[in-house]
Short mmCIF file of C-alpha atoms and ligand atoms in Angstrom, two decimals:
data_model
loop_
_atom_site.label_atom_id
_atom_site.label_comp_id
_atom_site.label_asym_id
_atom_site.label_seq_id
_atom_site.Cartn_x
_atom_site.Cartn_y
_atom_site.Cartn_z
CA MET A 1 39.81 21.12 -203.58
CA LYS A 2 42.01 23.96 -203.07
CA PHE A 3 45.88 24.32 -202.77
CA VAL A 4 47.75 27.11 -201.31
CA VAL A 5 51.34 27.19 -202.63
CA PHE A 6 54.21 29.34 -201.52
CA SER A 7 57.93 29.20 -202.14
CA ASP A 8 61.48 30.49 -201.83
CA ALA A 9 61.29 32.11 -198.38
CA HIS A 10 65.16 32.34 -198.27
CA ILE A 11 65.17 32.81 -194.51
CA GLY A 12 68.61 34.33 -193.62
CA GLY A 13 70.67 36.32 -196.21
CA LYS A 14 68.14 37.74 -198.62
CA PHE A 15 65.03 37.39 -196.42
CA ASN A 16 62.28 39.96 -196.52
CA GLU A 17 60.59 39.53 -193.14
CA GLU A 18 57.83 42.06 -193.91
CA THR A 19 56.49 40.15 -196.99
CA PHE A 20 56.87 36.80 -195.26
CA ILE A 21 54.65 37.94 -192.39
CA GLU A 22 52.16 39.45 -194.94
CA GLY A 23 52.15 36.19 -196.83
CA VAL A 24 51.68 34.10 -193.75
CA LYS A 25 48.69 36.15 -192.73
CA TYR A 26 47.01 35.21 -195.97
CA ILE A 27 48.01 31.55 -195.70
CA ASN A 28 46.48 31.46 -192.27
CA GLU A 29 43.24 33.08 -193.57
CA ILE A 30 42.67 31.03 -196.71
CA ASP A 31 40.64 27.95 -196.15
CA ALA A 32 42.31 25.38 -198.31
CA ASP A 33 42.73 21.64 -198.28
CA TYR A 34 46.46 21.45 -198.88
CA TYR A 35 49.32 23.91 -198.06
CA ILE A 36 52.51 23.25 -200.00
CA PHE A 37 55.97 24.87 -199.80
CA THR A 38 58.09 24.28 -202.95
CA GLY A 39 61.68 24.83 -201.61
CA ASP A 40 64.48 27.24 -200.57
CA LEU A 41 63.20 27.68 -197.08
CA THR A 42 66.67 28.98 -196.06
CA ASP A 43 69.20 31.12 -198.04
CA GLN A 44 72.44 29.27 -197.31
CA GLY A 45 71.35 25.97 -195.59
CA THR A 46 73.26 26.93 -192.40
CA VAL A 47 72.35 25.84 -188.76
CA PHE A 48 71.68 29.48 -187.93
CA GLU A 49 69.05 29.71 -190.73
CA TYR A 50 67.51 26.36 -190.04
CA GLU A 51 67.11 27.36 -186.29
CA LEU A 52 65.40 30.63 -187.37
CA ALA A 53 63.18 28.85 -189.79
CA LYS A 54 62.14 26.10 -187.32
CA ASN A 55 61.88 28.12 -184.14
CA LYS A 56 60.72 31.60 -185.28
CA TYR A 57 59.18 31.59 -188.79
CA LEU A 58 57.52 28.25 -189.48
CA PRO A 59 55.51 28.36 -186.21
CA MET A 60 53.76 31.46 -187.55
CA ILE A 61 51.97 29.29 -190.03
CA LYS A 62 48.93 27.81 -188.41
CA LYS A 63 48.22 25.30 -191.16
CA PRO A 64 49.78 21.79 -191.84
CA VAL A 65 52.46 22.39 -194.57
CA LEU A 66 53.89 19.78 -196.94
CA LEU A 67 57.51 20.88 -197.65
CA ILE A 68 60.31 19.87 -199.99
CA PRO A 69 63.84 21.38 -200.05
CA GLY A 70 65.34 23.63 -202.72
CA ASN A 71 68.94 24.05 -203.86
CA HIS A 72 69.56 26.79 -201.28
CA ASP A 73 68.46 24.44 -198.49
CA VAL A 74 71.08 21.85 -199.47
CA LYS A 75 73.95 24.28 -199.69
CA ASN A 76 76.72 23.69 -197.15
CA VAL A 77 75.53 20.17 -196.39
CA GLY A 78 72.08 21.64 -195.59
CA ASP A 79 70.49 18.45 -196.89
CA LEU A 80 71.34 16.74 -193.53
CA LEU A 81 70.18 19.83 -191.54
CA TRP A 82 66.83 19.68 -193.47
CA GLU A 83 66.30 16.06 -192.29
CA GLU A 84 67.28 17.08 -188.77
CA TYR A 85 65.11 20.32 -188.47
CA ILE A 86 62.36 19.77 -191.00
CA GLY A 87 62.00 16.08 -191.82
CA PRO A 88 62.27 13.81 -194.88
CA ARG A 89 63.16 15.45 -198.22
CA TYR A 90 60.38 13.55 -199.96
CA PHE A 91 56.73 12.98 -199.09
CA VAL A 92 53.68 11.13 -200.44
CA HIS A 93 50.31 12.38 -199.33
CA ILE A 94 47.29 10.12 -200.06
CA ASP A 95 43.68 11.33 -199.63
CA LYS A 96 41.47 8.23 -200.43
CA THR A 97 38.23 9.96 -199.82
CA ARG A 98 38.91 12.78 -202.08
CA LYS A 99 41.03 10.78 -204.50
CA VAL A 100 44.07 13.05 -204.34
CA LYS A 101 47.67 12.00 -204.45
CA ILE A 102 50.53 14.41 -203.90
CA LEU A 103 54.14 13.31 -204.37
CA GLY A 104 56.91 15.64 -203.24
CA LEU A 105 60.48 14.98 -204.55
CA ASP A 106 63.92 16.37 -203.85
CA SER A 107 65.33 17.63 -207.23
CA ASN A 108 68.47 18.97 -205.74
CA GLU A 109 72.10 18.04 -206.09
CA PRO A 110 74.18 18.90 -203.04
CA ASP A 111 75.96 22.31 -203.36
CA GLN A 112 74.85 22.96 -206.94
CA ASN A 113 72.25 25.16 -208.34
CA THR A 114 71.27 22.93 -211.07
CA GLY A 115 68.84 20.03 -210.31
CA ARG A 116 68.46 16.41 -211.25
CA MET A 117 65.49 14.16 -210.71
CA GLY A 118 67.57 11.11 -211.14
CA PRO A 119 66.36 7.67 -212.26
CA LYS A 120 65.09 6.71 -208.83
CA ALA A 121 62.84 9.71 -208.60
CA ILE A 122 61.61 9.16 -212.14
CA GLU A 123 60.84 5.58 -211.22
CA ARG A 124 59.01 6.81 -208.19
CA ILE A 125 56.77 8.99 -210.35
CA TYR A 126 55.77 5.97 -212.41
CA LYS A 127 55.41 3.78 -209.34
CA GLU A 128 53.04 6.26 -207.58
CA PHE A 129 51.07 7.56 -210.62
CA GLU A 130 51.21 5.18 -213.67
CA ASP A 131 48.50 2.69 -212.55
CA LEU A 132 46.53 5.18 -210.55
CA ASP A 133 43.10 5.70 -212.05
CA ASP A 134 42.60 9.11 -213.80
CA GLU A 135 39.76 9.83 -211.50
CA TRP A 136 42.37 10.71 -208.99
CA LEU A 137 43.88 14.17 -208.88
CA LYS A 138 47.64 13.54 -209.44
CA VAL A 139 49.99 16.25 -208.07
CA LEU A 140 53.74 16.24 -208.32
CA VAL A 141 55.97 18.79 -206.36
CA PHE A 142 59.65 19.54 -206.72
CA HIS A 143 61.86 22.65 -206.53
CA HIS A 144 63.34 23.21 -210.05
CA GLN A 145 61.53 23.92 -213.28
CA THR A 146 61.20 21.63 -216.29
CA LEU A 147 59.90 24.10 -218.86
CA PRO A 148 61.85 27.36 -219.54
CA ILE A 149 60.40 30.37 -217.64
CA LYS A 150 60.26 33.90 -218.82
CA TYR A 151 62.74 36.53 -217.54
CA THR A 152 65.05 33.99 -216.14
CA GLY A 153 68.01 34.06 -218.57
CA ARG A 154 69.69 30.89 -219.75
CA GLU A 155 67.78 27.85 -218.67
CA ARG A 156 70.74 26.14 -217.10
CA SER A 157 69.08 25.71 -213.72
CA ALA A 158 66.27 23.52 -214.87
CA VAL A 159 66.58 19.80 -213.96
CA ILE A 160 69.22 18.25 -216.17
CA ASP A 161 66.91 15.32 -216.89
CA ALA A 162 63.88 17.49 -217.61
CA GLY A 163 63.07 15.63 -220.77
CA ASP A 164 62.63 12.35 -218.79
CA ALA A 165 60.67 14.16 -216.08
CA ILE A 166 58.33 15.64 -218.67
CA LYS A 167 57.88 12.28 -220.30
CA ALA A 168 57.01 10.71 -216.87
CA ILE A 169 54.60 13.50 -216.11
CA MET A 170 52.87 13.00 -219.47
CA ASP A 171 52.93 9.13 -219.36
CA CYS A 172 51.30 9.18 -215.89
CA ASN A 173 48.63 11.87 -216.71
CA ILE A 174 49.68 14.00 -213.75
CA ASN A 175 47.31 17.02 -213.50
CA LEU A 176 49.34 19.49 -211.54
CA VAL A 177 53.08 20.06 -211.27
CA LEU A 178 54.18 22.56 -208.60
CA ASN A 179 57.65 24.09 -208.74
CA GLY A 180 59.45 27.07 -207.23
CA HIS A 181 63.13 28.23 -207.80
CA ARG A 182 62.75 30.93 -210.49
CA HIS A 183 61.19 33.54 -208.20
CA ILE A 184 58.58 34.23 -210.72
CA SER A 185 54.98 32.99 -211.11
CA ASN A 186 53.98 31.26 -214.32
CA VAL A 187 51.35 28.75 -215.63
CA TYR A 188 51.65 26.61 -218.74
CA LYS A 189 49.19 24.00 -219.92
CA LEU A 190 51.17 21.08 -221.30
CA THR A 191 49.73 18.10 -223.08
CA ASP A 192 50.71 15.24 -225.28
CA GLY A 193 47.20 14.01 -225.78
CA ASP A 194 43.91 13.98 -223.75
CA ILE A 195 44.83 15.32 -220.32
CA LYS A 196 46.27 18.70 -219.73
CA THR A 197 49.00 19.12 -217.11
CA LEU A 198 49.19 22.54 -215.43
CA ILE A 199 52.82 23.36 -214.85
CA VAL A 200 52.75 25.88 -212.09
CA ASN A 201 55.76 27.93 -211.17
CA CYS A 202 55.41 29.79 -207.81
CA GLY A 203 56.93 33.10 -207.19
CA THR A 204 58.93 34.00 -204.01
CA ILE A 205 57.18 34.91 -200.72
CA SER A 206 60.13 36.67 -199.23
CA CYS A 207 63.32 36.64 -201.05
CA LYS A 208 64.84 40.11 -201.92
CA LYS A 209 66.17 38.57 -205.16
CA THR A 210 63.18 39.23 -207.38
CA ARG A 211 63.16 39.34 -211.16
CA TYR A 212 62.23 42.38 -213.22
CA HIS A 213 58.95 43.77 -211.81
CA GLU A 214 57.79 40.48 -210.36
CA GLU A 215 56.52 41.02 -206.87
CA TYR A 216 56.36 38.75 -203.86
CA SER A 217 53.48 36.33 -204.25
CA ILE A 218 51.64 33.25 -203.14
CA THR A 219 49.58 30.96 -205.42
CA THR A 220 46.32 29.24 -205.11
CA VAL A 221 45.07 26.39 -207.28
CA GLU A 222 41.46 25.24 -207.06
CA PHE A 223 39.93 22.22 -208.82
CA ASP A 224 36.19 21.53 -209.04
CA GLU A 225 34.94 18.20 -207.53
CA GLU A 226 35.03 16.30 -210.85
CA LYS A 227 38.60 17.47 -211.45
CA LEU A 228 37.67 18.78 -214.89
CA HIS A 229 38.17 22.52 -214.24
CA ALA A 230 40.84 24.48 -212.53
CA LYS A 231 41.44 28.03 -211.39
CA ILE A 232 44.86 29.42 -210.56
CA GLU A 233 45.28 32.79 -208.85
CA VAL A 234 48.35 34.63 -207.73
CA LEU A 235 48.21 37.02 -204.83
CA LEU A 236 50.76 39.92 -205.23
CA LEU A 237 51.65 40.71 -201.67
CA LYS A 238 52.74 44.21 -202.06
CA ASP A 239 49.57 45.46 -203.73
CA ASN A 240 47.26 42.89 -202.05
CA THR A 241 45.79 42.16 -205.56
CA TRP A 242 44.81 38.84 -207.02
CA VAL A 243 45.63 38.02 -210.60
CA THR A 244 43.96 35.10 -212.35
CA LYS A 245 46.54 33.06 -214.27
CA PHE A 246 44.38 30.22 -215.42
CA ASP A 247 40.69 29.52 -215.45
CA GLY A 248 39.57 26.58 -217.70
CA ASP A 249 39.20 22.89 -218.31
CA ILE A 250 42.03 20.46 -217.81
CA VAL A 251 40.65 17.86 -220.21
CA GLU A 252 42.11 18.51 -223.73
CA HIS A 253 39.78 18.90 -226.71
CA VAL A 254 38.59 15.57 -228.18
CA ILE A 255 40.16 14.34 -231.39
CA PRO A 256 37.44 14.66 -234.04
CA ASP A 257 36.08 11.66 -235.88
CA ASP A 258 35.83 13.63 -239.09
CA PHE A 259 39.13 15.48 -239.53
CA GLY A 260 37.75 17.85 -242.06
CA GLU A 261 39.75 19.33 -244.89
CA LEU A 262 43.50 18.81 -245.14
CA GLU A 263 45.01 22.24 -244.95
CA ALA A 264 48.77 21.55 -245.10
CA THR A 265 51.26 18.73 -245.16
CA ILE A 266 54.75 19.37 -244.08
CA ILE A 267 57.67 16.80 -243.97
CA GLN A 268 60.26 17.73 -241.25
CA ILE A 269 63.80 16.52 -241.38
CA ALA A 270 66.89 17.33 -239.45
CA ASN A 271 70.42 16.32 -238.59
CA THR A 272 71.32 14.92 -242.02
CA GLU A 273 75.02 15.53 -240.79
CA ILE A 274 76.38 15.00 -244.20
CA SER A 275 80.01 14.10 -244.29
CA ARG A 276 82.48 11.48 -245.61
CA GLY A 277 82.84 9.98 -242.19
CA ALA A 278 81.34 6.79 -240.90
CA SER A 279 78.51 8.54 -238.99
CA PHE A 280 76.76 9.55 -242.18
CA SER A 281 75.09 6.84 -244.22
CA THR A 282 74.50 7.52 -247.94
CA ASP A 283 72.27 4.37 -248.14
CA ILE A 284 70.00 5.50 -245.37
CA PHE A 285 69.83 9.04 -246.74
CA THR A 286 68.90 7.82 -250.15
CA LYS A 287 66.28 5.47 -248.77
CA GLY A 288 64.78 8.31 -246.68
CA VAL A 289 64.60 10.70 -249.68
CA GLN A 290 62.97 8.14 -251.84
CA LEU A 291 60.16 7.80 -249.31
CA ILE A 292 59.96 11.54 -248.82
CA ASN A 293 59.61 12.06 -252.59
CA SER A 294 56.83 9.59 -252.80
CA ILE A 295 54.68 11.59 -250.24
CA ASP A 296 52.54 14.40 -251.48
CA CYS A 297 53.45 17.48 -249.44
CA ASP A 298 53.51 21.26 -249.52
CA LEU A 299 57.00 21.72 -248.02
CA VAL A 300 59.97 19.99 -246.53
CA VAL A 301 61.56 21.75 -243.51
CA HIS A 302 65.20 20.88 -242.63
CA ASN A 303 65.78 21.86 -239.08
CA GLY A 304 69.59 22.11 -239.17
CA ASP A 305 72.84 20.22 -238.77
CA ILE A 306 72.93 19.75 -242.52
CA THR A 307 76.67 18.98 -242.27
CA ASN A 308 78.74 17.30 -239.68
CA ARG A 309 81.49 19.84 -239.18
CA SER A 310 80.93 22.75 -241.55
CA TYR A 311 83.66 21.67 -243.91
CA VAL A 312 83.66 22.98 -247.50
CA ARG A 313 83.34 19.47 -248.89
CA GLU A 314 80.46 18.77 -246.64
CA PHE A 315 78.47 21.82 -247.75
CA ASN A 316 79.31 20.85 -251.38
CA MET A 317 78.02 17.25 -250.76
CA ALA A 318 75.04 18.55 -248.86
CA ARG A 319 73.94 20.79 -251.68
CA ASN A 320 74.06 17.83 -254.08
CA TYR A 321 72.38 15.37 -251.74
CA LEU A 322 69.60 17.75 -250.57
CA GLY A 323 69.03 18.57 -254.26
CA LEU A 324 67.68 15.08 -254.55
CA ILE A 325 64.53 16.14 -252.60
CA LYS A 326 61.96 17.20 -255.14
CA HIS A 327 59.65 19.19 -252.94
CA ASP A 328 59.95 22.90 -251.97
CA MET A 329 62.32 23.07 -249.03
CA ILE A 330 63.18 25.55 -246.25
CA VAL A 331 66.48 25.04 -244.43
CA VAL A 332 67.92 26.46 -241.20
CA PRO A 333 71.41 26.05 -239.83
CA GLY A 334 72.28 24.06 -236.73
CA PRO A 335 75.45 24.33 -234.52
CA LYS A 336 77.22 21.66 -236.62
CA ASP A 337 76.81 24.04 -239.56
CA SER A 338 78.12 26.93 -237.39
CA PHE A 339 81.79 26.08 -236.87
CA PRO A 340 84.03 29.03 -237.72
CA LEU A 341 83.60 29.09 -241.51
CA GLY A 342 80.10 27.66 -241.30
CA LYS A 343 78.06 30.80 -241.66
CA ASP A 344 79.96 32.00 -244.79
CA LEU A 345 79.76 28.52 -246.45
CA TYR A 346 76.10 28.06 -245.46
CA GLU A 347 75.30 31.40 -247.19
CA GLU A 348 77.35 30.44 -250.19
CA TYR A 349 75.71 26.99 -250.60
CA PHE A 350 72.23 27.42 -249.19
CA GLY A 351 71.51 31.26 -249.18
CA PRO A 352 70.50 33.47 -246.30
CA THR A 353 70.53 31.77 -242.76
CA GLU A 354 67.04 33.30 -242.21
CA SER A 355 64.38 32.63 -244.71
CA GLU A 356 60.60 32.71 -245.32
CA TYR A 357 58.12 30.55 -247.22
CA THR A 358 54.48 31.52 -247.87
CA ASN A 359 51.67 29.89 -249.73
CA ASP A 360 47.94 30.35 -249.46
CA LYS A 361 47.74 28.07 -246.48
CA MET A 362 50.78 28.83 -244.34
CA LYS A 363 53.46 31.23 -243.59
CA ILE A 364 56.79 29.85 -242.26
CA LEU A 365 59.91 31.74 -240.99
CA GLY A 366 63.22 30.05 -240.91
CA ILE A 367 65.42 31.39 -238.04
CA ASN A 368 69.11 31.08 -237.33
CA SER A 369 69.33 30.12 -233.66
CA CYS A 370 72.99 29.40 -233.69
CA ILE A 371 75.89 31.15 -232.06
CA LEU A 372 79.31 30.93 -233.76
CA ASP A 373 81.16 27.88 -232.66
CA GLU A 374 78.83 27.10 -229.70
CA LYS A 375 76.42 24.29 -229.00
CA ILE A 376 73.87 26.37 -227.31
CA GLY A 377 71.64 28.76 -229.21
CA ARG A 378 69.95 32.10 -228.93
CA ILE A 379 67.10 33.88 -230.76
CA GLY A 380 67.21 37.31 -229.15
CA ARG A 381 64.59 39.83 -228.19
CA ASN A 382 64.55 41.82 -231.40
CA THR A 383 64.32 38.69 -233.63
CA CYS A 384 61.46 37.44 -231.43
CA LYS A 385 59.67 40.78 -231.76
CA SER A 386 60.04 40.73 -235.56
CA ILE A 387 58.85 37.08 -235.61
CA LEU A 388 55.62 38.14 -233.86
CA GLU A 389 55.15 41.06 -236.21
CA ASN A 390 55.68 38.90 -239.26
CA LEU A 391 53.49 35.99 -238.09
CA HIS A 392 50.11 37.18 -237.38
CA SER A 393 48.06 36.02 -240.37
CA LYS A 394 44.64 35.06 -239.21
CA ASN A 395 43.80 32.55 -241.86
CA LYS A 396 47.14 30.98 -242.43
CA ILE A 397 49.08 28.47 -240.28
CA ASN A 398 51.77 30.57 -238.65
CA ILE A 399 55.00 28.51 -238.18
CA ILE A 400 58.62 29.20 -237.18
CA ALA A 401 61.50 26.81 -237.66
CA PHE A 402 64.93 26.81 -235.99
CA HIS A 403 67.37 24.22 -234.71
CA HIS A 404 67.47 24.30 -230.82
CA ASN A 405 64.72 22.72 -228.91
CA ILE A 406 62.74 24.60 -226.27
CA ILE A 407 60.97 21.72 -224.65
CA PRO A 408 63.42 19.26 -223.03
CA LEU A 409 63.69 15.92 -224.79
CA PRO A 410 63.66 12.58 -223.16
CA ARG A 411 66.90 10.47 -222.92
CA THR A 412 69.01 13.52 -223.30
CA LYS A 413 70.91 15.98 -221.06
CA HIS A 414 69.00 19.33 -220.97
CA ASP A 415 71.96 21.46 -221.75
CA SER A 416 72.09 22.66 -225.35
CA GLU A 417 68.83 24.55 -225.77
CA LEU A 418 68.38 28.23 -226.30
CA GLN A 419 69.98 30.69 -223.90
CA ASP A 420 66.77 32.66 -223.96
CA ALA A 421 64.46 29.70 -224.08
CA GLY A 422 62.25 31.20 -221.29
CA ASP A 423 61.50 34.46 -223.17
CA VAL A 424 61.15 32.73 -226.54
CA LEU A 425 58.63 30.16 -225.15
CA SER A 426 56.61 32.86 -223.53
CA LEU A 427 56.52 35.07 -226.72
CA ILE A 428 55.59 32.05 -228.82
CA VAL A 429 52.83 30.88 -226.51
CA ASN A 430 51.43 34.27 -225.70
CA GLY A 431 51.63 35.27 -229.43
CA LYS A 432 49.66 32.10 -230.19
CA LEU A 433 51.91 30.91 -232.95
CA ASN A 434 50.46 27.73 -234.36
CA LEU A 435 53.46 25.47 -234.95
CA VAL A 436 57.10 25.48 -233.88
CA LEU A 437 59.53 23.12 -235.60
CA THR A 438 62.90 22.28 -234.02
CA GLY A 439 65.59 19.75 -234.67
CA ALA A 440 68.04 19.23 -231.83
CA LYS A 441 69.46 16.25 -230.12
CA ASN A 442 68.63 13.60 -232.80
CA THR A 443 65.50 12.80 -230.85
CA SER A 444 61.86 13.25 -231.84
CA GLY A 445 59.16 14.66 -229.63
CA CYS A 446 55.90 16.58 -229.80
CA TRP A 447 53.92 18.57 -227.33
CA GLN A 448 51.22 21.16 -227.09
CA ILE A 449 51.71 24.22 -224.76
CA ASP A 450 48.55 26.36 -224.42
CA ASP A 451 47.57 26.65 -228.09
CA THR A 452 50.86 26.01 -229.79
CA VAL A 453 52.23 22.72 -231.17
CA PHE A 454 55.89 22.01 -230.86
CA VAL A 455 57.49 19.30 -232.93
CA ASN A 456 61.23 18.20 -232.77
CA ALA A 457 62.69 16.01 -235.45
CA GLY A 458 65.17 13.02 -235.06
CA THR A 459 67.96 12.42 -237.49
CA LEU A 460 67.49 11.55 -241.15
CA SER A 461 70.82 10.03 -241.93
CA SER A 462 73.26 10.09 -238.89
CA ARG A 463 73.99 6.81 -237.27
CA SER A 464 74.12 8.46 -233.90
CA TYR A 465 70.36 8.45 -233.33
CA ASN A 466 68.74 8.30 -229.85
CA ASN A 467 65.93 6.05 -230.82
CA ARG A 468 65.86 2.26 -230.86
CA LEU A 469 63.84 2.38 -234.17
CA GLY A 470 66.62 4.31 -235.91
CA ASN A 471 66.52 7.16 -238.51
CA SER A 472 63.33 9.01 -239.10
CA PHE A 473 61.52 11.99 -240.37
CA ASN A 474 58.21 13.48 -239.32
CA LEU A 475 55.12 13.98 -241.41
CA ILE A 476 52.87 16.82 -240.05
CA GLN A 477 49.36 16.96 -241.35
CA VAL A 478 47.19 19.96 -240.42
CA TYR A 479 43.36 19.63 -240.96
CA ARG A 480 40.82 22.42 -240.65
CA THR A 481 38.01 21.08 -238.47
CA LYS A 482 34.66 22.55 -237.50
CA LYS A 483 36.13 23.98 -234.28
CA GLY A 484 39.78 24.69 -235.12
CA ARG A 485 42.76 22.74 -236.31
CA TYR A 486 43.71 19.19 -235.90
CA TYR A 487 47.50 18.35 -236.10
CA LYS A 488 48.53 14.75 -236.68
CA ILE A 489 52.25 14.10 -236.38
CA THR A 490 53.58 10.69 -237.78
CA GLU A 491 57.14 9.64 -237.45
CA PHE A 492 58.53 7.34 -240.24
CA PHE A 493 61.25 5.02 -239.29
CA PHE A 494 61.92 4.40 -242.90
CA ASP A 495 65.03 2.17 -242.47
CA ILE A 496 62.98 -0.47 -240.76
CA GLY A 497 59.74 0.34 -242.68
CA GLU A 498 57.64 1.36 -239.71
CA SER A 499 55.66 4.44 -238.89
CA LYS A 500 53.97 5.59 -235.72
CA VAL A 501 51.61 8.43 -234.78
CA ILE A 502 53.63 10.37 -232.10
CA GLY A 503 51.18 13.21 -231.49
CA GLU A 504 47.59 14.26 -232.13
CA PHE A 505 46.41 17.71 -231.06
CA HIS A 506 42.96 19.36 -231.58
CA ILE A 507 43.15 23.05 -230.89
CA TYR A 508 40.06 25.16 -231.00
CA ASP A 509 39.98 28.65 -232.51
FE1 FE2 B 1 65.07 30.50 -204.45
FE1 FE2 B 2 66.06 27.73 -205.89
#
């Protein structure tokens, strides 16, 4: 079954009529099963623009289109005009014969560029998809992005609750997510296990606000009858050329029965937040370190927020406490280590803020992603380039570690990640780095995007954890299998004596 997806027409202010008409010509020609528009039909959400859209431009499309609004459509109380001129801001389309369900949601907040799914929309995702058999093709449509997109600057315009949205998408085994908003086309394959989700961002059909060299485009997504294989193509309207963005299976590689040889074991800790205050627990820290020391591993990675407020006494304490860990260790700073004197003290007590560790099995670069006195982080284009130049060892596991998360975490507001998360994610994934370790938000998580595994650590010893099971660290085991590498991530909730496998990924060479 085939989908035609188009987005961000911006009828009115920045509207390019020529490319809209060109795009509509193709939409009318392509024989597809579903035609979907992913928001920003108008530029300012005004009556004038809605009238133009309804009376002049939408009638040019001779196909039935499923539409949801974008942030521009809800400007100037345009959400009420959408209902008046276009119809409901949500839709659910069920095709029982073909076993396809498409849920369209409104991710906008009135008069704001940022989006929010909100608990009701998240609940709706579970209600529509959680108990639906995986034989069905499950499609979710909303305007804003959840994963950071290349060339789009700071990721402040993703949905604020993107972590919860991603969790719902993964929990419900949704096959296809369609978004607009960033005016650039992009495809990522996201998985936390057996089923891949294709996260598809559609470019703009007719908004003059384009990004870099991105051209006006429409996107087609085609699944085979068994829903095991997908092909995604983007039509660049100016050149009339088709570009294939994805052509592959959507079922993830099977976890092997025989793991093969254990290549590397890494213990990942973060957010020790060492201080004399009540939020740091010496007892919990000591208990965690005892367990860490009893595990055979190659390396411990500390993903930052070593101290609570970058005080001298905290760095002093931290050096003594972390000295109790008997394994080799690599450390990167977090924003709590980057208050005004933090960088100087960090270097005095822990050495350079950027570091490297190599053995015969892996190469790992520790990156300083912090900005002085800021919560948000940045890596920067030049550092990214040098990471890729430094991490290209064919036989070794190529790893980078920094503090700020790239993939939004559940139960947290998506606001303190990297300013340049879109560019960094694209470089990491296209550069085929094997493993990315981060440590933000005192919350654990792991995902696979394309061929890269991302793991975020919780907190080892701060009492402000975002997990009902308490303080934790991650054990990452990498096995060499017949076909590639198998990554097993186990989270140890050492204070209550429990552990749980939070991710298993088998990535073929
Ligand atoms: Fe837009
Ligand atoms: Fe938008």
